[in-house]
PDB file of C-alpha atoms and ligand atoms in Angstrom:
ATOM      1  CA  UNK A   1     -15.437  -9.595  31.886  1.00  0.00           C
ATOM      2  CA  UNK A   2     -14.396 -10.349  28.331  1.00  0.00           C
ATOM      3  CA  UNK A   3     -17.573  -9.326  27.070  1.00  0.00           C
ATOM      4  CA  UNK A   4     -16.693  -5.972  25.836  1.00  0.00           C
ATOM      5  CA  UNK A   5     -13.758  -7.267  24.171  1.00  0.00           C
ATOM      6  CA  UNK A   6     -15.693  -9.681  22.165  1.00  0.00           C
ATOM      7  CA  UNK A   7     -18.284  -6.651  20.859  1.00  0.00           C
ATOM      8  CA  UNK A   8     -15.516  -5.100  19.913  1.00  0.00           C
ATOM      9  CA  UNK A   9     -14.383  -8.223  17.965  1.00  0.00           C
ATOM     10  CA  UNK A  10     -17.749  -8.386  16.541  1.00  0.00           C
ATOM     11  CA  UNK A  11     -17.790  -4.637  15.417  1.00  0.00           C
ATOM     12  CA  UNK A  12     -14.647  -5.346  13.823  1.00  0.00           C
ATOM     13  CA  UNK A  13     -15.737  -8.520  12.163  1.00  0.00           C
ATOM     14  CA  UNK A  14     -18.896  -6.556  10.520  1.00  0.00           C
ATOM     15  CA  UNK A  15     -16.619  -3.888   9.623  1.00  0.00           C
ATOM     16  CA  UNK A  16     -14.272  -5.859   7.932  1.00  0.00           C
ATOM     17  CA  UNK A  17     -17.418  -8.006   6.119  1.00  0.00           C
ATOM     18  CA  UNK A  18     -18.962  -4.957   4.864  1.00  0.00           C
ATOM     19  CA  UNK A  19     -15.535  -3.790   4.068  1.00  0.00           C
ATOM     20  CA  UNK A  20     -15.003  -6.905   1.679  1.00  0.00           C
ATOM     21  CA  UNK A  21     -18.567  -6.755   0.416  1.00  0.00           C
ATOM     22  CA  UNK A  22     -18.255  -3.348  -0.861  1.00  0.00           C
ATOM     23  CA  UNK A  23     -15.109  -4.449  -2.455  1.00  0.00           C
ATOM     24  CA  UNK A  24     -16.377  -7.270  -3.940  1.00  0.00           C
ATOM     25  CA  UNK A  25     -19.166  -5.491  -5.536  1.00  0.00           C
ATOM     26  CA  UNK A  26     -17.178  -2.823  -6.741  1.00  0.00           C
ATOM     27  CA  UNK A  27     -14.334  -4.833  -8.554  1.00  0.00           C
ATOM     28  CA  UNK A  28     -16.594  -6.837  -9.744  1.00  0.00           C
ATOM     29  CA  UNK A  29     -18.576  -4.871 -11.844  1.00  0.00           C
ATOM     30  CA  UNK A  30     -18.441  -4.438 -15.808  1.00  0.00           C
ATOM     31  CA  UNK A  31     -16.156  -1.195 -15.272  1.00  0.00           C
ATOM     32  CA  UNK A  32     -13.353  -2.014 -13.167  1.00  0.00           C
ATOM     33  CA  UNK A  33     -10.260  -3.505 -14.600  1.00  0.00           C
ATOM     34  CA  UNK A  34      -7.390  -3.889 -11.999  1.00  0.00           C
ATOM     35  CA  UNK A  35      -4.752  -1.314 -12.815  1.00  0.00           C
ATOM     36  CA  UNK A  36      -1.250  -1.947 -13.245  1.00  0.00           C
ATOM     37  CA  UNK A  37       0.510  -3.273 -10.208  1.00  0.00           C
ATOM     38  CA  UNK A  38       4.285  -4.317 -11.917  1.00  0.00           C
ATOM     39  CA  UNK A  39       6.683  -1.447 -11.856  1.00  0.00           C
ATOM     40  CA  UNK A  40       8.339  -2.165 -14.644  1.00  0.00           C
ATOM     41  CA  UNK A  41       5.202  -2.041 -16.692  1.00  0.00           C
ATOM     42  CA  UNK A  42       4.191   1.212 -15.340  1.00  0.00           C
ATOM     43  CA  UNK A  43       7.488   3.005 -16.089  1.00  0.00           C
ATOM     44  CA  UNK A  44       7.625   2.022 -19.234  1.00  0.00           C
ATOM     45  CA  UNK A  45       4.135   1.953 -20.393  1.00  0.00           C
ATOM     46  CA  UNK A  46       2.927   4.982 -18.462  1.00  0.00           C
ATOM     47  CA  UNK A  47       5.047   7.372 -19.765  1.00  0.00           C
ATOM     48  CA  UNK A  48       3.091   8.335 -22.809  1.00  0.00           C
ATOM     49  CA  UNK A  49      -0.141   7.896 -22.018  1.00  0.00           C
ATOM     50  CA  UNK A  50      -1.779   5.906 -19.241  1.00  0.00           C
ATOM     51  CA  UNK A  51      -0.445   2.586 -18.414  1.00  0.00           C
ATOM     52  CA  UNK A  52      -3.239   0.748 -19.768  1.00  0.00           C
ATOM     53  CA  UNK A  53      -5.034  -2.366 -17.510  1.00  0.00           C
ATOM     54  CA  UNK A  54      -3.571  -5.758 -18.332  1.00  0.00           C
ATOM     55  CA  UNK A  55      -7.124  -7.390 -18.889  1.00  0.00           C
ATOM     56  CA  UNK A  56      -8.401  -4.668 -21.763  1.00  0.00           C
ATOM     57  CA  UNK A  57      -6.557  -7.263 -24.407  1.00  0.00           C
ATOM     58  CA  UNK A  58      -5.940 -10.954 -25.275  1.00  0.00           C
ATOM     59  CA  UNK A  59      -2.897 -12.420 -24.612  1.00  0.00           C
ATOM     60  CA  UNK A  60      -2.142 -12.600 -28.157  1.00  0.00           C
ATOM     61  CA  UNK A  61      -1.914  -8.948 -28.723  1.00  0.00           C
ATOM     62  CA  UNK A  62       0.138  -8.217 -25.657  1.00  0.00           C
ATOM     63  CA  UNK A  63       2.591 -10.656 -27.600  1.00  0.00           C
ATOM     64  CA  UNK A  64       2.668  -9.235 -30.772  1.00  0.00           C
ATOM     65  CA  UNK A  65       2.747  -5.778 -29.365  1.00  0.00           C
ATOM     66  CA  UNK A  66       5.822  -6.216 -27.064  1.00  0.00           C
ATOM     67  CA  UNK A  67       7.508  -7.625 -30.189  1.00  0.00           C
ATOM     68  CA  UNK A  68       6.635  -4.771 -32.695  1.00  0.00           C
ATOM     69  CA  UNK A  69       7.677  -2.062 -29.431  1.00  0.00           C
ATOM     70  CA  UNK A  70       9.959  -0.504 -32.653  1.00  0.00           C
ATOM     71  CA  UNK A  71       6.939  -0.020 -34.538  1.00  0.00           C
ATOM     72  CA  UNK A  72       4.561   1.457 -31.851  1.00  0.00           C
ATOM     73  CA  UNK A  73       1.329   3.439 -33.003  1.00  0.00           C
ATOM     74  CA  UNK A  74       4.601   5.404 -35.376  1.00  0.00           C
ATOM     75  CA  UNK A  75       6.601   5.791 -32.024  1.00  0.00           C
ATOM     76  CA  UNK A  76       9.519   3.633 -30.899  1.00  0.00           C
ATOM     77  CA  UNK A  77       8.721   2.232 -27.325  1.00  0.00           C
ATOM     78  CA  UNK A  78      11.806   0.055 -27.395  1.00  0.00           C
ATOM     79  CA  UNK A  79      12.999  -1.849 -23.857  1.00  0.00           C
ATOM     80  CA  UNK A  80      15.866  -3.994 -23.537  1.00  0.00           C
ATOM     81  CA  UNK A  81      15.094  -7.674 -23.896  1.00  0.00           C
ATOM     82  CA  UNK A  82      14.962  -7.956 -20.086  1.00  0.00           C
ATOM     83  CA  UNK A  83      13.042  -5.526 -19.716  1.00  0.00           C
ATOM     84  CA  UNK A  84      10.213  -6.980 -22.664  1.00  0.00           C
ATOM     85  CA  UNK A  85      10.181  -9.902 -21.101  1.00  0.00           C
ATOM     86  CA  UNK A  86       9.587  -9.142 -18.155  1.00  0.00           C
ATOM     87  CA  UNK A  87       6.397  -6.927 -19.127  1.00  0.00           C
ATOM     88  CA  UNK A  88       5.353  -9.331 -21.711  1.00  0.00           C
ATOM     89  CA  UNK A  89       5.348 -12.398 -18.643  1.00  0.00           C
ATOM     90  CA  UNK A  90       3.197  -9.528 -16.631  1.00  0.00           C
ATOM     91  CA  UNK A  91       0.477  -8.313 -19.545  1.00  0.00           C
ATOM     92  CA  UNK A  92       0.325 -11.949 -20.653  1.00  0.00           C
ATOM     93  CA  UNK A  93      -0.896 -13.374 -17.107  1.00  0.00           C
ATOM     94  CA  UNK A  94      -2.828 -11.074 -16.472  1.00  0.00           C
ATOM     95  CA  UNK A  95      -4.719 -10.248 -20.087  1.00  0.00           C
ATOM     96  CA  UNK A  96      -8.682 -10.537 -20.467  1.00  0.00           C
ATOM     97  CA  UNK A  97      -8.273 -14.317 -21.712  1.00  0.00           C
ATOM     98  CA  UNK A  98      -6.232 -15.829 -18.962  1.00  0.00           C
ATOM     99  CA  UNK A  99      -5.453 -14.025 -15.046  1.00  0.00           C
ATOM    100  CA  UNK A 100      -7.793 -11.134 -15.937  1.00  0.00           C
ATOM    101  CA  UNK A 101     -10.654 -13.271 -17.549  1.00  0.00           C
ATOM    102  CA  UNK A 102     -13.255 -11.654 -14.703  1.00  0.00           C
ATOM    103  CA  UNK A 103     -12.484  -8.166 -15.785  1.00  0.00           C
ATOM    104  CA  UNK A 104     -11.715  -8.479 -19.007  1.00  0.00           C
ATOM    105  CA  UNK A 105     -14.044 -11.474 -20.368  1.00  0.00           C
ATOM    106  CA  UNK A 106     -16.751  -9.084 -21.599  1.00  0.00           C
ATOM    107  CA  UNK A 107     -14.798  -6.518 -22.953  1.00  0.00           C
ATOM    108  CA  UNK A 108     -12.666  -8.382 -25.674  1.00  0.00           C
ATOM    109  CA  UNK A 109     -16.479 -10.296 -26.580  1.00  0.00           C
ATOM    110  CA  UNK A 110     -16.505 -10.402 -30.231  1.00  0.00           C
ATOM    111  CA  UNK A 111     -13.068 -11.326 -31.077  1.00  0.00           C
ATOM    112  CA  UNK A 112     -12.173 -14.469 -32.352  1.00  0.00           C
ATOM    113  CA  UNK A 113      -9.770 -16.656 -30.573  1.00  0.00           C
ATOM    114  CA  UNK A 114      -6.138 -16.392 -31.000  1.00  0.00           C
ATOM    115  CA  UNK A 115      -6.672 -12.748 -32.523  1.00  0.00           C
ATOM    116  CA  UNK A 116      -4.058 -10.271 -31.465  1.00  0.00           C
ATOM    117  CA  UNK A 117      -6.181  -6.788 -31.790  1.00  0.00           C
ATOM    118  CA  UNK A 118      -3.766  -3.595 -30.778  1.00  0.00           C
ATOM    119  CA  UNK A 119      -5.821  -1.189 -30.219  1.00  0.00           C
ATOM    120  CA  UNK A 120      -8.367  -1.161 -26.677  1.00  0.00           C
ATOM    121  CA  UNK A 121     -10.397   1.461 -28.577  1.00  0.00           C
ATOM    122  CA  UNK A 122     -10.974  -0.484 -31.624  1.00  0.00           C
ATOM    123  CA  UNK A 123     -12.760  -3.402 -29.952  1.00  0.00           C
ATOM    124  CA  UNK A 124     -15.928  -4.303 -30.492  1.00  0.00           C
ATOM    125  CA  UNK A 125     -17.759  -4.051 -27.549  1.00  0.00           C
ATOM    126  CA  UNK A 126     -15.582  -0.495 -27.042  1.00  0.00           C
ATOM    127  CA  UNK A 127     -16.813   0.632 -29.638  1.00  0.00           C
ATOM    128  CA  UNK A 128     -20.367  -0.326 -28.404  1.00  0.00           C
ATOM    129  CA  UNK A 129     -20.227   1.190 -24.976  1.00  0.00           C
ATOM    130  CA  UNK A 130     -18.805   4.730 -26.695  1.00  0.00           C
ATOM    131  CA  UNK A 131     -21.208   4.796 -29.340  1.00  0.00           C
ATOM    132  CA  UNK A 132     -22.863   7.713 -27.431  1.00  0.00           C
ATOM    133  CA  UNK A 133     -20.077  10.041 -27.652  1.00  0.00           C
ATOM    134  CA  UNK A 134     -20.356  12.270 -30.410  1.00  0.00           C
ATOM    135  CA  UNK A 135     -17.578  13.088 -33.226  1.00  0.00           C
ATOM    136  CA  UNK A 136     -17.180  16.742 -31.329  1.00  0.00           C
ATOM    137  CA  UNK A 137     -16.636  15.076 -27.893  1.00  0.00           C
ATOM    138  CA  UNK A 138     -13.945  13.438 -29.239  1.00  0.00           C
ATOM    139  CA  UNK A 139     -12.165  16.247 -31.024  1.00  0.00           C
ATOM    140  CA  UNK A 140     -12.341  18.286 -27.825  1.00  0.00           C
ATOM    141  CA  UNK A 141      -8.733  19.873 -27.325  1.00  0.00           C
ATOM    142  CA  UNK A 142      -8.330  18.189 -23.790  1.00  0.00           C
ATOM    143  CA  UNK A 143      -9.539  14.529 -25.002  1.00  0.00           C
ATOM    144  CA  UNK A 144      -7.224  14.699 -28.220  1.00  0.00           C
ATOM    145  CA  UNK A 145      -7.594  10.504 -28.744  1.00  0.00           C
ATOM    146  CA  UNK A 146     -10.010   7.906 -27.792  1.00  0.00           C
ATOM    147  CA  UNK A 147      -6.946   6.188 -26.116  1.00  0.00           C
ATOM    148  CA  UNK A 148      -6.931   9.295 -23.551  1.00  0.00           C
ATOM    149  CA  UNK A 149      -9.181   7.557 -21.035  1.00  0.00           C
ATOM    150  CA  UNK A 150      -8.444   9.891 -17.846  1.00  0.00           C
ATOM    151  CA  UNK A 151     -10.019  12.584 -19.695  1.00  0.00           C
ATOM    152  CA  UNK A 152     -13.543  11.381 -19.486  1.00  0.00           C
ATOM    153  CA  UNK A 153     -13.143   8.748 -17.078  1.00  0.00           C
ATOM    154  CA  UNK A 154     -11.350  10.413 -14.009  1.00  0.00           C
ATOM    155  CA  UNK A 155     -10.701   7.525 -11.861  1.00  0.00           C
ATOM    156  CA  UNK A 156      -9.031   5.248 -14.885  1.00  0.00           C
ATOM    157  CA  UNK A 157      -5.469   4.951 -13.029  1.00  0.00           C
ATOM    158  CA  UNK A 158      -7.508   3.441 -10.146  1.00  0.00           C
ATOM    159  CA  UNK A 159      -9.133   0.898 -12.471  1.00  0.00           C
ATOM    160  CA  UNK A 160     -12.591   2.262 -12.492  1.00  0.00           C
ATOM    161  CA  UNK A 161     -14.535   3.402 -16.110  1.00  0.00           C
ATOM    162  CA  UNK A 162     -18.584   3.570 -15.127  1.00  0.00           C
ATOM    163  CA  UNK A 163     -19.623   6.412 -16.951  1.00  0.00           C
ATOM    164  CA  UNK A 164     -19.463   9.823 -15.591  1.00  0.00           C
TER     165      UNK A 164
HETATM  166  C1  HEC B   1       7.107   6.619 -26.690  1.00  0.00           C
HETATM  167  C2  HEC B   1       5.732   6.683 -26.278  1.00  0.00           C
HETATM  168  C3  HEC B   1       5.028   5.379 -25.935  1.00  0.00           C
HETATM  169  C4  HEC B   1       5.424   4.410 -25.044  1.00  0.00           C
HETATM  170  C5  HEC B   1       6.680   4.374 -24.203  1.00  0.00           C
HETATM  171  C6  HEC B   1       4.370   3.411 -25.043  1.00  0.00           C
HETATM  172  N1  HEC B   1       3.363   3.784 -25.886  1.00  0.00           N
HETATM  173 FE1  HEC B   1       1.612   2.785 -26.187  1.00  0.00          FE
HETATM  174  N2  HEC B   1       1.043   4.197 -27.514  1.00  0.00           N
HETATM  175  C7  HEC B   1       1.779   5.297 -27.902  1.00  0.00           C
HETATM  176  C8  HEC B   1       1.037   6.058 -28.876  1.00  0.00           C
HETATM  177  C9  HEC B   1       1.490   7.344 -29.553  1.00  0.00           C
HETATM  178  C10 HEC B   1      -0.189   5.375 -29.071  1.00  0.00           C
HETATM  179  C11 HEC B   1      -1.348   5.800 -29.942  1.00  0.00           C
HETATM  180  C12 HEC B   1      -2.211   6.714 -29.084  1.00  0.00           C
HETATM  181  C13 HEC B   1      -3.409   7.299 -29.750  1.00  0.00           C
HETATM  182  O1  HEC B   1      -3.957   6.727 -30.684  1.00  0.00           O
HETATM  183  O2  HEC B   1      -3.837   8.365 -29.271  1.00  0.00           O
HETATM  184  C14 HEC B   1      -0.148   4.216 -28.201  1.00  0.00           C
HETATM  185  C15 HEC B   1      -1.189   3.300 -28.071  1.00  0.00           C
HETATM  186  C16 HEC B   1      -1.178   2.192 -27.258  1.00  0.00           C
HETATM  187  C17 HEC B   1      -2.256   1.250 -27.172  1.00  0.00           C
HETATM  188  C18 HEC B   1      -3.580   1.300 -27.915  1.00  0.00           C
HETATM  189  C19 HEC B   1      -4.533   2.322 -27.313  1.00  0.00           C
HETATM  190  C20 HEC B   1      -5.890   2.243 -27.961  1.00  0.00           C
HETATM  191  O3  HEC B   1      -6.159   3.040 -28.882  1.00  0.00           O
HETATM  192  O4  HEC B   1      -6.658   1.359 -27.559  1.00  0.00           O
HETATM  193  C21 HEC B   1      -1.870   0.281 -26.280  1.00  0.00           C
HETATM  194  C22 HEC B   1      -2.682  -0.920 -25.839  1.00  0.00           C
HETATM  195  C23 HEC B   1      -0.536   0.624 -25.838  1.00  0.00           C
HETATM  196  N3  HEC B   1      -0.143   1.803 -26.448  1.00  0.00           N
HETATM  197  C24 HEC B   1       0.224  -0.124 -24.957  1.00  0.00           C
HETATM  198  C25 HEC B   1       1.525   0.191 -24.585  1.00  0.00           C
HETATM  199  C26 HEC B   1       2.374  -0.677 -23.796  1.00  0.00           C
HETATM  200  C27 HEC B   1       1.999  -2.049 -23.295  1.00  0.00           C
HETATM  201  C28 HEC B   1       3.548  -0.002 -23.606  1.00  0.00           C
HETATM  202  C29 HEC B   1       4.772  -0.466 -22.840  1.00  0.00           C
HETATM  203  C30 HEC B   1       5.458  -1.606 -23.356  1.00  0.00           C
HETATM  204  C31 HEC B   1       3.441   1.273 -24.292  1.00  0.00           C
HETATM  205  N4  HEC B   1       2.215   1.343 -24.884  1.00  0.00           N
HETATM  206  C32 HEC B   1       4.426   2.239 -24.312  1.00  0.00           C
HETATM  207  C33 HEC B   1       3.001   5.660 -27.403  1.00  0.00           C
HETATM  208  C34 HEC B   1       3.734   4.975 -26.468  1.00  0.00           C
HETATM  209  C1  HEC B   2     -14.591  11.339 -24.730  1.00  0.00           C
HETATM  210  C2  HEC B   2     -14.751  10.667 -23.456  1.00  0.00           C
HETATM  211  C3  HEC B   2     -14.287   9.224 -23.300  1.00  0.00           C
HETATM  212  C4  HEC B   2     -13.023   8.699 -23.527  1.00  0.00           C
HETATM  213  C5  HEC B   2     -11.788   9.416 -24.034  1.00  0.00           C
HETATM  214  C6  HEC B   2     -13.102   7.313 -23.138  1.00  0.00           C
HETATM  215  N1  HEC B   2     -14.358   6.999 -22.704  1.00  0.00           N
HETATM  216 FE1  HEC B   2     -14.994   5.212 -21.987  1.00  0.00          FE
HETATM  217  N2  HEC B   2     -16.865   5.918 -21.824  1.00  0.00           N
HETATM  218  C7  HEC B   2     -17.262   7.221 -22.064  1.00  0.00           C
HETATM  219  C8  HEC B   2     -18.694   7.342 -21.848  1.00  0.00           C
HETATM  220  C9  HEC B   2     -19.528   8.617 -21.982  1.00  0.00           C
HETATM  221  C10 HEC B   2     -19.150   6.048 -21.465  1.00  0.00           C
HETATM  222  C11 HEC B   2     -20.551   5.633 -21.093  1.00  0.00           C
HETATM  223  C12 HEC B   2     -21.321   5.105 -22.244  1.00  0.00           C
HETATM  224  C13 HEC B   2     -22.658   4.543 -21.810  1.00  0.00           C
HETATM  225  O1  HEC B   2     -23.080   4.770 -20.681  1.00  0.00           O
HETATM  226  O2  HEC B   2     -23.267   3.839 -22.608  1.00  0.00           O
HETATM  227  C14 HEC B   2     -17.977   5.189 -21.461  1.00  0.00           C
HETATM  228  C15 HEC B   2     -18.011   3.841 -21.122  1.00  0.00           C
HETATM  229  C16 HEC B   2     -16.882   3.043 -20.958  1.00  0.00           C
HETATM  230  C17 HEC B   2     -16.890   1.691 -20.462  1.00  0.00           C
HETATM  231  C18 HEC B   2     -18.116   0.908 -20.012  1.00  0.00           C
HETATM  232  C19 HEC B   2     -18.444   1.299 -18.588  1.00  0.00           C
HETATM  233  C20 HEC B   2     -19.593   0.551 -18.005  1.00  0.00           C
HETATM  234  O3  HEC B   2     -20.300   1.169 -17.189  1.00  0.00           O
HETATM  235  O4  HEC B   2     -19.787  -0.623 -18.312  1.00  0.00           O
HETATM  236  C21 HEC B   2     -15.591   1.259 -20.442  1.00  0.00           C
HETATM  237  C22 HEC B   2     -15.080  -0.093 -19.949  1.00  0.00           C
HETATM  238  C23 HEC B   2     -14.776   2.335 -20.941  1.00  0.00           C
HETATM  239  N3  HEC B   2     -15.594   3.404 -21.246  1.00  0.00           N
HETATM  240  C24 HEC B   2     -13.415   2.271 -21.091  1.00  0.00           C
HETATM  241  C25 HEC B   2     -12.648   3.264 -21.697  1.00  0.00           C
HETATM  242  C26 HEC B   2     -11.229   3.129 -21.972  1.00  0.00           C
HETATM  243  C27 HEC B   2     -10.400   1.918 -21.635  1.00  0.00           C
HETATM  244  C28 HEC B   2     -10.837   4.294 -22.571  1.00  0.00           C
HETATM  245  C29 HEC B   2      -9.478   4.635 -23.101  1.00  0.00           C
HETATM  246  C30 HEC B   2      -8.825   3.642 -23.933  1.00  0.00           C
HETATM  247  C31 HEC B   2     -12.027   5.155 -22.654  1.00  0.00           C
HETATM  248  N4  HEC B   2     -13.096   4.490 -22.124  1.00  0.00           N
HETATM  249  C32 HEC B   2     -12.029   6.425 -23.194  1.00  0.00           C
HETATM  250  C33 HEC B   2     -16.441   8.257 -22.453  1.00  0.00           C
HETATM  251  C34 HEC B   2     -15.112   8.143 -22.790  1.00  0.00           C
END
């Protein structure tokens, strides 16, 4: 009499193990970098361009760049103190060196320890993986800047940048 109920127990179970598998695979490939999940963070760091993932830089350059906010690539992305340190406690846990060290390991290889690079698109192995794109790609009106991910990688805000 329970029978039924337990294949449909065990057609859930597979589901939900393929489910996981599938996710497992996916996030952990080279290309995905979890994207943003702190509010705060994304209001205030998506508003010019896109709120970039947590694990694309050390620790040490989330620091320096929340401090030099005044001084941003020749804007001013000033927060209140609050507000810094709250993002600061958010990048910093979860940059490529400590909580995002699966995702972001490979990605910052090639800088030296304790380095505080500011720029995603000036990292080494960035560099590398774009070194197909030609000069005209990038000056292409609706690309404008190498730190415009979405416009060749259309599922960035999800966290996914395989090529395509
Ligand atoms: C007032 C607009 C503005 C705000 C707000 C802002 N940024 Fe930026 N950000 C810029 C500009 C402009 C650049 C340079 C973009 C370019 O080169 O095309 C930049 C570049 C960056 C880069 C380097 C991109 C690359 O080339 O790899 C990072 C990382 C970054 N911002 C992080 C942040 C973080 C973190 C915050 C939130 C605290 C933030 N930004 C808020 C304007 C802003
Ligand atoms: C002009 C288009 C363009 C822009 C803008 C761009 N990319 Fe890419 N990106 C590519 C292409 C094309 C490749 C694939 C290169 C290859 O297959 O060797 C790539 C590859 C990558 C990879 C490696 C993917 C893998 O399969 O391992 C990452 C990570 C990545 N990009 C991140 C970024 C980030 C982060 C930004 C923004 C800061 C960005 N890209 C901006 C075109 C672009």
């Amino acid at each position: 009499m329970n029978l039924p109920v337990r294949s449909i127990a065990a057609a859930l179970l597979v589901i939900g193990l393929t489910a996981a598998v599938l996710d497992k695979a996916r996030a952990g490939g080279d290309d995905y970098f979890p994207p943003v999940t702190h509010k705060l963070t994304t209001d205030e760091c998506g508003s010019c361009h896109m709120a970039f993932p947590p694990a694309m830089l050390p620790a040490a350059s989330w620091r320096r760049m929340m401090n030099e906010l005044d001084q941003h690539f020749g804007d001013n992305a000033s927060v209140d103190a609050e507000t810094a340190a709250s993002i600061t406690r958010y990048l910093v846990a979860n940059a490529a060196d400590t909580g995002g060290r699966t995702y972001g390991r490979k990605l910052i290889r090639g800088v030296s320890n304790g380095a505080a690079p500011q720029r995603i698109t000036e990292l080494p192995k960035w560099v590398h993986e774009h070194d197909e794109v030609s000069p005209r790609e990038w000056k292409q009106k609706d690309v404008g800047s190498k730190a415009n991910c979405p416009a060749c990688h259309v599922d960035a805000q999800l966290g996914y940048f395989e090529d395509d």
